[in-house]
């Protein structure tokens, strides 16, 4: 077994609503190794998205730690956590979150701009553009490069989001119900695409889903209930 | 890089932001243009005032002051080129038998004057005056019609068949229909001591003959002054003091040391008039100080206009605030994914700050260019508008000008740009700050 790339150790998370503390994660342990495909199942409100946000350094755990390549990262400074997100973690969400003002190509390119200065970007713009185009070709959108999100179907939008998540060549991809908004045929296409890329790039892949069948195609299934991992 | 890229894309897809830019543009344009006109106007007015003034004048002289002695003392200063003694009195000028016009409403004479019956009567020696001021040129001004010109400009005030002569400002002559050779009556008075040291007012009437018109560039001077021969005035006012003097006009060699020379002459005059009683007598003023009130009033108007226009700029900035706020509200949806891709709150702040600053920069750039262009081609624009619509935007003759004045001051351009950027930055900062405070997870969880 490979050493884990991303680990949650005794992670708890509670939100404060007025004077009440609402526990959402109550001590979660989870490790994902390189090349491993993990499905996260659980009822609505179990805390799946919250765990994904904590693992992706978008949210800080109330207690416990998050480790990346064995290094605790949850308490790093804001800028450092942002850099790690950019460099090592790709996100795919249920609602695509493409920027409506940008074309498919620009949406993907934007991911490459996050950590470069204007000058450096300008120097490397050709290579960046080629890489973004190659990714869009890989997700099957060679004819949709210059379309705005509003001119794309749901499946196409999610493919753009996948290409965007991959541009910085991350080690980890966190996907929160990526097919939750798609019909089953389209969803199947998107799933095949994700799985093949995951295998090819040996990504550590966490897939949040409500779909048992989809979960069974993963290396491991983790079930959550009321903020704890149950199996 | 993403900050600039997103800012530009956000702006280009939202034409409403042009509104904010337009606001900045217009206010910058107005600030540049209006202030340029006023500055040019100031330069012109100063030039006009200058043309009617001696470099330095010495006045507030005591009654017993001796003209000759003072003149000599002044001439000893190395920077003094020439001096001209003057008597300065007041009076009313009218045709014999005419009653004086009632005085005009207050304020009408603020800029140029010249339509009030009270006048300053300057008693001068034509030759001495010509050496110190532009006196000789004032008689030969091209705008004086031939029939109003002085017949012999070398001796304009020489008495003709026993009647002393008077020089009247061109506008006053034209308004009152005076012609060369007309007889006029100068009515004035003087305080007179009787045996007990009490004083009474004695009326004096001088019959004069109009020698012709004079014209400086300073309408206020022309309207309010007439020239007569100094000796004529002296005999009427101070018959027992052959050496009487009330003001001495001084011409300098080097005008660049005006204030230093003024100070030096002031000390010199005080010394010359000292009677051992430690009283400082006599007042020496450079031409700028002497007309300071007038020049400052125009400057003050320029200052007020600046304030008004800066307020307009701030108002325009609020327009930008409104459009930027709308944009931030709309774009909070993007903040989640931007954060997921590696943006920090600071980065998000910078995206929206860049939006505001880009709008500001465009507005300032275009506004400065438009302001500079319209300032430079103002006279051409005036003529075009006059030709196309018949409306004269800037009636020149009212101000004694031959083209619309305009002085672009680079420092002012810089100040306008700096002010616009400062307001732009302040106004962008608030929506940007709001964006940075937005919780990215709210965007990511929401639909
Ligand atoms: N900001 C918040 N403040 C308070 N409670 C919150 C907040 N965010 C999430 N929660 C609560 O945390 C719990 C877990 O939410 P989470 O989104 O992780 O569930 P989930 O397992 O992803 O559910 P779903 O399958 O519907 O997406 C929910 O009960 C939710 O109400
Ligand atoms: Mg969820």
XYZ file of C-alpha atoms and ligand atoms in Angstrom:
710
model
C 0.000 0.000 0.000
C 1.235 3.483 -0.903
C 1.710 5.982 1.907
C -1.268 8.324 2.220
C -1.156 11.615 0.342
C -4.023 13.194 2.207
C -5.056 12.334 5.739
C -7.660 13.477 8.211
C -6.790 12.643 11.809
C -9.469 12.917 14.492
C -10.997 15.850 12.664
C -13.919 17.564 14.327
C -15.823 20.514 13.031
C -18.625 22.382 14.651
C -20.473 25.472 13.575
C -21.684 28.031 15.995
C -25.251 29.137 15.542
C -25.949 31.882 17.996
C -24.942 30.417 21.352
C -25.336 26.803 20.217
C -22.458 24.689 18.975
C -23.584 22.400 16.169
C -21.178 19.487 15.737
C -20.932 18.439 12.104
C -17.802 16.276 12.141
C -17.215 14.366 15.365
C -13.784 12.848 14.966
C -13.152 11.651 11.456
C -10.129 9.625 10.407
C -9.542 9.126 6.723
C -6.493 8.505 4.554
C -6.232 8.500 0.795
C -3.164 7.109 -0.931
C -1.705 8.039 -4.260
C -3.663 6.439 -7.076
C -6.469 5.475 -4.718
C -10.079 6.069 -5.574
C -12.269 6.538 -2.492
C -16.030 6.938 -2.466
C -17.663 8.854 0.383
C -21.270 7.871 0.969
C -23.764 9.095 3.501
C -27.143 10.624 4.054
C -27.752 14.236 3.373
C -26.403 16.302 6.228
C -23.928 13.634 7.323
C -21.041 16.053 6.860
C -19.568 14.830 3.577
C -19.154 18.250 1.993
C -17.822 19.646 5.239
C -15.163 16.936 5.373
C -14.251 17.582 1.755
C -13.835 21.295 2.468
C -11.653 20.555 5.466
C -9.530 18.112 3.470
C -9.213 20.675 0.680
C -8.054 23.374 3.138
C -11.089 25.488 2.312
C -12.266 25.217 5.880
C -10.328 24.808 9.099
C -11.078 21.860 11.438
C -12.218 22.722 14.950
C -9.801 20.107 16.241
C -7.716 17.308 14.793
C -5.332 17.680 11.902
C -5.089 17.419 8.153
C -1.868 16.111 6.667
C -0.607 16.410 3.185
C 2.270 14.073 2.338
C 2.589 13.481 6.044
C 2.928 17.153 6.893
C 0.278 18.882 9.019
C -1.176 21.626 6.847
C -4.462 22.706 8.436
C -2.860 25.451 10.526
C -0.632 26.968 7.849
C -1.024 30.670 7.054
C -3.760 31.671 4.627
C -1.430 32.294 1.698
C 0.367 29.004 2.208
C -2.890 27.047 2.296
C -4.013 28.853 -0.871
C -0.777 27.859 -2.556
C -1.262 24.206 -1.571
C -4.823 24.262 -2.908
C -3.606 25.684 -6.139
C -0.626 23.394 -6.506
C -1.900 20.042 -5.279
C -5.677 19.910 -5.080
C -8.234 19.975 -7.844
C -11.917 20.509 -7.023
C -14.995 19.453 -8.930
C -18.388 20.517 -7.591
C -21.955 19.600 -8.289
C -22.750 23.006 -9.708
C -19.644 23.373 -11.920
C -18.844 26.885 -10.690
C -17.568 28.103 -14.014
C -17.117 31.842 -14.370
C -19.864 32.989 -16.724
C -17.851 35.849 -18.246
C -15.122 33.507 -19.474
C -15.041 31.009 -22.314
C -14.332 27.346 -21.658
C -10.701 27.879 -22.541
C -10.377 30.958 -20.350
C -12.005 29.161 -17.433
C -9.355 26.473 -17.668
C -6.559 28.990 -18.198
C -7.634 30.934 -15.144
C -6.558 28.010 -12.971
C -3.060 28.457 -14.329
C -3.011 32.170 -13.617
C -3.684 31.849 -9.937
C -0.088 31.710 -8.780
C 1.837 33.488 -11.528
C 2.729 37.116 -11.884
C 1.492 38.982 -14.935
C 4.956 39.029 -16.442
C 5.619 35.340 -15.875
C 2.191 34.552 -17.249
C 2.858 36.599 -20.361
C 6.131 34.806 -20.978
C 4.565 31.376 -20.583
C 1.216 32.149 -22.160
C 1.724 29.944 -25.235
C 2.635 26.857 -23.218
C -0.242 27.503 -20.799
C -2.681 27.857 -23.634
C -1.447 24.694 -25.292
C -1.805 22.784 -22.035
C -5.341 24.089 -21.493
C -6.331 23.209 -25.033
C -4.877 19.738 -24.682
C -6.912 19.184 -21.518
C -10.104 20.387 -23.171
C -9.395 18.050 -26.065
C -8.849 15.247 -23.590
C -12.255 15.856 -21.987
C -13.796 15.875 -25.455
C -14.466 19.585 -25.884
C -12.220 20.362 -28.850
C -15.193 22.067 -30.547
C -16.259 24.083 -27.520
C -13.114 26.009 -26.628
C -14.592 29.443 -27.140
C -18.058 28.833 -25.797
C -19.276 30.565 -22.695
C -20.716 28.392 -19.899
C -24.199 29.580 -20.818
C -23.681 28.059 -24.271
C -22.696 24.651 -22.886
C -24.759 21.711 -21.638
C -24.470 20.493 -18.052
C -22.218 17.595 -19.026
C -20.009 19.880 -21.074
C -19.767 22.336 -18.217
C -18.687 19.596 -15.856
C -16.045 18.515 -18.362
C -14.693 22.055 -18.432
C -14.613 21.989 -14.633
C -12.686 18.706 -14.739
C -10.169 20.126 -17.190
C -9.807 23.166 -14.954
C -9.188 20.995 -11.889
C -6.404 19.179 -13.724
C -4.518 22.132 -15.208
C -2.143 22.661 -12.308
C -1.380 18.919 -12.345
C -2.637 18.215 -8.810
C -1.953 15.125 -6.722
C -5.422 15.088 -5.246
C -8.845 15.605 -6.768
C -11.819 16.179 -4.505
C -15.171 15.782 -6.228
C -18.421 16.684 -4.454
C -21.338 14.971 -6.204
C -19.910 15.781 -9.637
C -22.756 13.990 -11.391
C -25.476 15.013 -8.975
C -26.880 17.495 -11.434
C -26.671 15.358 -14.582
C -28.949 12.795 -16.182
C -27.710 9.212 -15.941
C -26.385 8.919 -19.503
C -24.428 12.158 -19.281
C -23.322 11.254 -15.766
C -21.960 7.924 -17.018
C -19.828 9.721 -19.606
C -18.452 12.148 -17.045
C -17.727 9.313 -14.611
C -15.857 7.298 -17.227
C -13.813 10.345 -18.076
C -12.928 11.043 -14.447
C -12.026 7.462 -13.698
C -9.796 7.122 -16.719
C -7.974 10.342 -15.934
C -7.654 9.292 -12.314
C -6.027 6.047 -13.352
C -3.804 7.602 -15.927
C -2.508 10.304 -13.571
C -2.559 8.086 -10.464
C -4.536 10.690 -8.595
C -5.661 10.416 -5.016
C -9.375 10.762 -5.679
C -12.187 11.400 -3.230
C -15.650 11.103 -4.691
C -18.641 12.247 -2.675
C -21.765 10.613 -4.044
C -25.200 9.270 -3.245
C -24.905 6.644 -5.942
C -24.110 3.142 -4.535
C -23.338 1.734 -7.956
C -20.839 4.444 -8.658
C -19.326 3.951 -5.230
C -18.798 0.261 -5.880
C -16.494 1.092 -8.788
C -14.090 2.770 -6.362
C -11.237 1.058 -4.546
C -12.811 1.744 -1.180
C -16.117 2.980 0.189
C -16.259 5.168 3.256
C -19.643 5.674 4.845
C -20.488 8.621 7.040
C -23.316 9.090 9.441
C -23.895 12.069 11.702
C -20.373 13.276 11.415
C -18.519 10.037 11.950
C -17.130 7.375 9.621
C -19.098 4.201 10.134
C -17.433 1.807 7.746
C -2.219 37.507 -13.068
C -5.780 36.308 -12.499
C -6.612 39.550 -10.697
C -6.027 41.758 -13.687
C -7.473 39.226 -16.117
C -10.682 38.813 -14.156
C -10.974 42.545 -13.499
C -10.773 43.281 -17.200
C -13.207 40.522 -18.144
C -15.679 41.570 -15.454
C -15.537 45.155 -16.671
C -15.780 44.409 -20.361
C -18.873 42.290 -19.890
C -20.579 45.043 -17.882
C -21.074 48.208 -19.912
C -22.796 49.781 -16.900
C -19.336 50.383 -15.508
C -18.829 52.891 -18.293
C -21.150 55.088 -16.273
C -18.680 55.331 -13.420
C -15.870 55.954 -15.847
C -17.887 58.626 -17.604
C -18.484 60.337 -14.293
C -14.792 60.436 -13.508
C -13.999 61.481 -17.066
C -16.416 64.398 -17.022
C -15.355 65.684 -13.646
C -11.664 65.442 -14.508
C -12.359 67.167 -17.810
C -14.221 69.992 -16.089
C -11.523 70.353 -13.444
C -8.853 70.669 -16.105
C -10.752 72.941 -18.455
C -12.380 75.341 -16.023
C -9.282 75.779 -13.945
C -7.186 76.270 -17.084
C -9.495 79.028 -18.225
C -9.382 80.676 -14.854
C -5.632 80.374 -14.635
C -5.304 81.811 -18.106
C -7.686 84.543 -17.096
C -5.517 85.282 -14.070
C -2.421 85.470 -16.218
C -4.222 87.851 -18.576
C -5.589 89.997 -15.803
C -2.194 90.173 -14.205
C -0.741 91.217 -17.527
C -3.459 93.824 -17.893
C -2.946 95.191 -14.424
C 0.773 95.157 -14.991
C 0.398 97.178 -18.180
C -1.287 99.995 -16.271
C 1.031 100.000 -13.266
C 4.412 101.359 -12.367
C 6.867 98.766 -11.051
C 6.812 100.311 -7.610
C 4.857 103.152 -6.149
C 5.555 105.253 -3.090
C 2.495 106.743 -1.443
C 0.911 107.761 1.853
C 3.345 110.631 1.916
C 2.893 113.344 4.566
C 1.663 116.728 3.420
C 5.014 118.370 4.088
C 7.010 115.822 2.075
C 9.347 117.352 -0.440
C 9.096 115.799 -3.867
C 12.559 116.781 -5.003
C 14.333 115.384 -1.947
C 12.453 112.096 -2.073
C 12.992 111.668 -5.792
C 16.681 112.229 -5.305
C 16.853 109.744 -2.471
C 15.061 107.123 -4.580
C 17.303 107.678 -7.569
C 20.299 106.803 -5.415
C 19.124 103.199 -5.232
C 21.029 101.121 -7.801
C 17.921 99.324 -9.057
C 15.871 102.488 -9.619
C 15.843 103.493 -13.235
C 13.459 106.423 -13.190
C 10.932 108.121 -10.987
C 7.822 110.151 -11.723
C 6.097 112.311 -9.094
C 2.307 112.335 -9.073
C -0.513 114.109 -7.386
C -3.497 111.878 -6.797
C -6.850 113.420 -6.095
C -10.496 112.629 -6.624
C -13.200 114.432 -8.460
C -16.131 114.330 -10.812
C -15.871 115.063 -14.490
C -18.777 116.360 -16.507
C -19.802 118.743 -19.191
C -20.327 122.249 -17.806
C -23.947 122.516 -16.701
C -24.551 118.734 -16.639
C -25.424 117.089 -13.393
C -23.328 114.026 -12.549
C -24.884 110.638 -13.253
C -26.167 108.787 -10.213
C -23.686 106.189 -9.008
C -24.302 102.670 -10.360
C -25.397 99.758 -8.232
C -22.783 98.320 -5.969
C -20.844 95.478 -7.484
C -21.266 96.482 -11.075
C -17.856 98.017 -11.099
C -16.097 95.128 -9.412
C -14.191 93.940 -12.438
C -13.722 96.961 -14.612
C -15.523 99.938 -13.210
C -15.485 103.011 -15.303
C -19.145 103.837 -15.206
C -19.195 105.678 -11.942
C -18.988 109.454 -11.728
C -16.179 109.540 -9.179
C -12.722 109.497 -10.612
C -9.153 109.524 -9.551
C -7.378 112.509 -10.985
C -3.723 111.867 -11.608
C -1.526 114.928 -11.858
C 1.524 113.873 -13.840
C 4.462 115.256 -15.782
C 3.966 113.704 -19.195
C 7.672 113.231 -19.884
C 8.502 111.781 -16.469
C 5.457 109.510 -16.619
C 6.441 108.199 -20.034
C 9.833 107.189 -18.655
C 8.312 105.218 -15.807
C 5.094 103.612 -17.144
C 3.654 102.751 -20.524
C 2.059 106.208 -20.624
C 3.332 107.082 -24.088
C 2.028 103.811 -25.469
C -1.388 104.274 -23.837
C -1.932 107.304 -26.032
C -1.001 105.411 -29.177
C -3.008 102.241 -28.558
C -4.192 100.927 -31.936
C -7.755 100.547 -30.726
C -8.151 104.283 -30.236
C -10.006 105.706 -33.255
C -8.107 108.495 -35.046
C -10.571 111.213 -34.052
C -10.098 110.438 -30.356
C -6.335 110.295 -30.481
C -4.176 112.880 -28.794
C -2.969 115.340 -31.440
C 0.558 115.625 -30.107
C 1.494 112.556 -28.049
C 4.862 114.069 -27.129
C 3.159 116.863 -25.186
C -0.331 115.552 -24.492
C -1.062 117.720 -21.491
C 0.311 121.037 -22.744
C -2.325 123.731 -22.248
C -4.173 124.876 -25.345
C -5.104 128.542 -25.545
C -4.971 128.891 -21.770
C -7.179 125.880 -20.929
C -5.422 122.945 -19.267
C -5.975 119.543 -20.851
C -7.247 116.262 -19.577
C -6.768 112.690 -20.834
C -9.780 110.404 -20.443
C -9.984 106.610 -20.754
C -11.178 105.497 -24.168
C -14.271 103.641 -22.968
C -15.427 106.536 -20.829
C -14.957 108.931 -23.692
C -16.988 106.757 -26.015
C -19.703 106.137 -23.470
C -20.115 109.785 -22.618
C -19.730 110.902 -26.196
C -16.726 113.094 -25.412
C -14.614 114.300 -28.256
C -11.241 115.864 -28.600
C -11.407 119.552 -27.718
C -14.605 119.253 -25.646
C -14.754 121.423 -22.552
C -15.349 119.574 -19.315
C -15.569 120.597 -15.714
C -13.608 118.774 -13.037
C -15.324 119.277 -9.703
C -13.415 118.475 -6.570
C -12.610 119.911 -3.203
C -9.868 120.246 -0.669
C -9.596 120.416 3.062
C -8.422 123.746 4.247
C -7.101 124.845 7.593
C -8.474 128.096 9.002
C -6.787 130.088 11.715
C -7.923 127.827 14.582
C -6.522 124.677 13.010
C -10.042 123.591 12.029
C -10.607 122.373 8.562
C -13.290 123.019 6.073
C -14.020 121.730 2.601
C -13.434 124.156 -0.174
C -14.968 123.333 -3.551
C -12.698 123.558 -6.555
C -13.823 123.617 -10.160
C -11.325 123.257 -12.966
C -12.288 123.871 -16.523
C -10.427 121.494 -18.786
C -10.240 120.602 -22.433
C -10.257 116.980 -23.543
C -6.877 116.219 -25.117
C -7.833 112.727 -26.252
C -8.133 109.159 -25.080
C -5.717 106.792 -23.405
C -6.026 103.045 -23.236
C -4.188 100.477 -21.163
C -5.131 96.791 -21.107
C -6.638 97.303 -17.681
C -10.212 98.469 -18.123
C -10.553 99.273 -14.438
C -7.677 101.682 -14.585
C -8.928 103.405 -17.738
C -12.410 103.781 -16.365
C -11.441 105.241 -13.035
C -8.559 107.569 -13.843
C -8.028 110.768 -15.769
C -4.726 112.525 -16.312
C -4.082 116.229 -15.964
C -0.872 118.155 -15.778
C 0.682 117.956 -12.336
C 1.377 121.659 -12.121
C -2.269 122.494 -12.904
C -3.493 120.221 -10.150
C -0.902 121.488 -7.713
C -1.895 125.095 -8.210
C -5.494 124.201 -7.558
C -4.866 122.024 -4.517
C -1.654 123.229 -2.927
C -1.059 126.739 -4.239
C 1.455 127.510 -1.479
C 3.538 124.319 -1.787
C 5.476 124.240 -5.053
C 7.131 120.948 -4.164
C 3.981 119.000 -3.211
C 3.912 115.312 -4.074
C 1.482 112.528 -3.144
C 2.786 109.537 -4.954
C 5.998 108.636 -6.713
C 5.927 106.035 -9.457
C 9.202 104.156 -9.796
C 10.608 102.136 -12.644
C 13.229 99.511 -11.876
C 16.155 98.202 -13.873
C 15.577 94.646 -12.808
C 12.036 93.628 -12.007
C 12.989 90.137 -10.846
C 14.154 91.546 -7.517
C 10.902 93.423 -7.033
C 10.204 92.466 -3.456
C 13.790 92.938 -2.273
C 13.910 96.341 -3.922
C 10.538 97.263 -2.451
C 11.811 96.470 1.039
C 14.956 98.447 0.461
C 13.054 101.462 -0.868
C 10.663 101.267 2.052
C 13.542 101.653 4.494
C 14.986 104.414 2.391
C 11.702 106.336 2.326
C 11.195 105.948 6.073
C 14.675 107.296 6.653
C 14.151 110.203 4.256
C 10.919 111.175 5.985
C 12.171 110.713 9.516
C 11.719 113.714 11.760
C 13.342 112.170 14.755
C 10.011 110.955 16.163
C 10.262 107.266 15.230
C 7.135 107.424 13.092
C 7.364 105.372 9.912
C 6.047 107.522 7.083
C 5.438 106.627 3.490
C 4.437 103.287 2.018
C 6.271 101.523 -0.786
C 4.390 98.856 -2.772
C 5.269 96.672 -5.715
C 2.699 96.612 -8.498
C 1.458 93.181 -7.511
C 0.798 94.198 -3.918
C -0.870 97.387 -4.966
C -3.377 95.413 -7.028
C -3.330 92.479 -4.666
C -6.947 92.758 -3.634
C -8.143 92.573 -7.202
C -5.842 89.747 -8.237
C -6.652 87.774 -5.122
C -10.373 88.081 -5.722
C -10.022 86.310 -9.062
C -7.768 83.737 -7.469
C -10.359 83.239 -4.786
C -13.044 82.594 -7.373
C -10.822 80.005 -8.945
C -10.435 78.382 -5.532
C -14.204 78.256 -5.039
C -14.675 76.691 -8.446
C -12.092 74.064 -7.619
C -14.047 73.132 -4.518
C -17.305 72.884 -6.433
C -15.723 70.721 -9.108
C -14.019 68.434 -6.614
C -17.411 67.926 -4.969
C -18.752 66.967 -8.394
C -15.921 64.496 -8.742
C -16.804 62.919 -5.416
C -20.413 62.683 -6.584
C -19.253 60.976 -9.757
C -17.256 58.584 -7.627
C -20.464 57.575 -5.860
C -21.819 56.493 -9.207
C -18.814 54.243 -9.519
C -19.389 52.977 -6.000
C -22.924 51.985 -6.969
C -21.916 50.082 -10.099
C -19.005 48.374 -8.355
C -21.214 47.343 -5.441
C -23.696 45.833 -7.831
C -20.923 43.947 -9.504
C -19.532 42.576 -6.254
C -22.982 41.419 -5.159
C -23.357 39.602 -8.445
C -19.875 38.144 -8.428
C -19.800 36.711 -4.915
C -20.838 33.479 -6.631
C -17.363 33.280 -8.178
C -15.514 33.805 -4.925
C -15.932 30.173 -3.832
C -14.302 28.642 -6.882
C -11.600 31.304 -6.984
C -10.699 30.421 -3.432
C -10.742 26.721 -4.256
C -8.363 27.373 -7.127
C -5.935 29.109 -4.807
C -7.056 32.699 -4.333
C -6.662 34.332 -0.933
C -9.080 36.932 0.480
C -6.423 39.513 -0.341
C -6.395 38.284 -3.928
C -10.187 38.566 -4.128
C -9.928 42.081 -2.743
C -7.382 42.945 -5.378
C -9.596 41.673 -8.197
C -12.315 44.153 -7.330
C -9.889 46.897 -6.408
C -8.321 46.420 -9.830
C -11.790 46.843 -11.364
C -12.246 50.165 -9.612
C -8.762 51.383 -10.353
C -9.053 50.388 -14.000
C -12.248 52.412 -14.287
C -10.564 55.295 -12.518
C -7.447 55.096 -14.659
C -9.497 55.079 -17.847
C -11.594 57.993 -16.621
C -8.579 59.989 -15.514
C -6.650 59.263 -18.709
C -9.503 60.196 -21.003
C -10.528 63.133 -18.830
C -7.033 64.581 -18.778
C -6.684 64.153 -22.532
C -10.071 65.674 -23.235
C -9.421 68.512 -20.799
C -6.020 69.255 -22.262
C -7.289 69.135 -25.835
C -10.289 71.356 -25.200
C -8.100 73.776 -23.270
C -5.557 74.035 -26.045
C -8.143 74.399 -28.801
C -10.560 76.479 -26.761
C -10.421 79.518 -29.010
C -11.026 77.361 -32.083
C -13.923 75.663 -30.321
C -15.381 79.037 -29.358
C -15.185 80.245 -32.939
C -16.709 77.030 -34.228
C -19.620 77.195 -31.790
C -20.110 80.855 -32.642
C -20.114 80.031 -36.340
C -22.351 76.985 -36.003
C -24.906 78.226 -33.495
C -24.360 81.952 -33.150
C -23.783 81.538 -29.430
C -20.677 83.177 -28.059
C -19.518 81.018 -25.172
C -17.036 83.558 -23.953
C -17.691 87.171 -24.922
C -14.147 88.426 -25.151
C -14.723 92.158 -25.289
C -16.336 92.044 -21.840
C -12.955 91.079 -20.485
C -10.755 93.115 -22.781
C -9.348 89.978 -24.372
C -8.604 88.960 -27.916
C -8.760 85.204 -27.371
C -10.070 82.877 -24.692
C -7.349 82.748 -22.086
C -6.034 79.388 -21.048
C -3.078 78.298 -18.984
C -2.531 74.561 -18.469
C -0.579 74.004 -15.301
C 1.185 70.625 -15.176
C 1.095 70.673 -11.394
C -2.665 71.075 -11.457
C -3.014 68.197 -13.913
C -1.026 66.065 -11.503
C -3.164 67.192 -8.599
C -6.368 66.383 -10.468
C -5.056 62.940 -11.382
C -3.979 62.315 -7.793
C -7.328 63.439 -6.400
C -9.232 61.308 -8.886
C -7.111 58.285 -8.073
C -7.504 58.858 -4.361
C -11.309 59.077 -4.611
C -11.357 56.148 -7.045
C -9.298 54.049 -4.652
C -11.424 54.930 -1.640
C -14.621 54.228 -3.531
C -13.341 50.884 -4.883
C -11.963 49.825 -1.541
C -15.327 49.362 0.109
C -16.917 46.909 -2.363
C -13.568 45.130 -2.666
C -13.397 44.796 1.088
C -16.904 43.371 1.106
C -15.873 40.807 -1.502
C -12.834 39.790 0.521
C -14.970 39.286 3.627
C -17.393 37.045 1.769
C -17.241 33.420 2.951
C -16.225 31.325 -0.068
C -17.991 28.281 1.392
C -21.298 30.079 1.128
C -20.710 30.386 -2.616
C -19.605 26.763 -2.909
C -22.553 25.325 -0.992
C -25.112 27.498 -2.674
C -26.576 26.608 -6.012
N -22.073 27.379 7.886
C -22.802 26.480 8.559
N -23.377 26.806 9.709
C -24.118 25.927 10.393
N -24.309 24.694 9.993
C -23.771 24.286 8.839
C -22.975 25.159 8.069
N -22.532 24.493 6.981
C -23.054 23.238 7.087
N -23.792 23.116 8.183
C -24.460 21.922 8.624
O -23.560 20.849 8.605
C -24.239 19.665 8.306
C -23.440 18.883 7.255
O -23.502 19.579 6.040
P -22.803 19.003 4.758
O -23.021 19.978 3.657
O -21.413 18.634 5.065
O -23.667 17.700 4.502
P -23.555 16.725 3.286
O -23.253 15.414 3.862
O -22.637 17.231 2.259
O -25.034 16.737 2.751
P -25.544 16.664 1.236
O -25.482 15.237 0.864
O -26.942 17.162 1.297
O -24.650 17.522 0.425
C -25.630 20.038 7.854
O -26.534 19.681 8.855
C -25.571 21.524 7.685
O -26.761 22.099 8.062
Mg -22.863 17.957 0.320
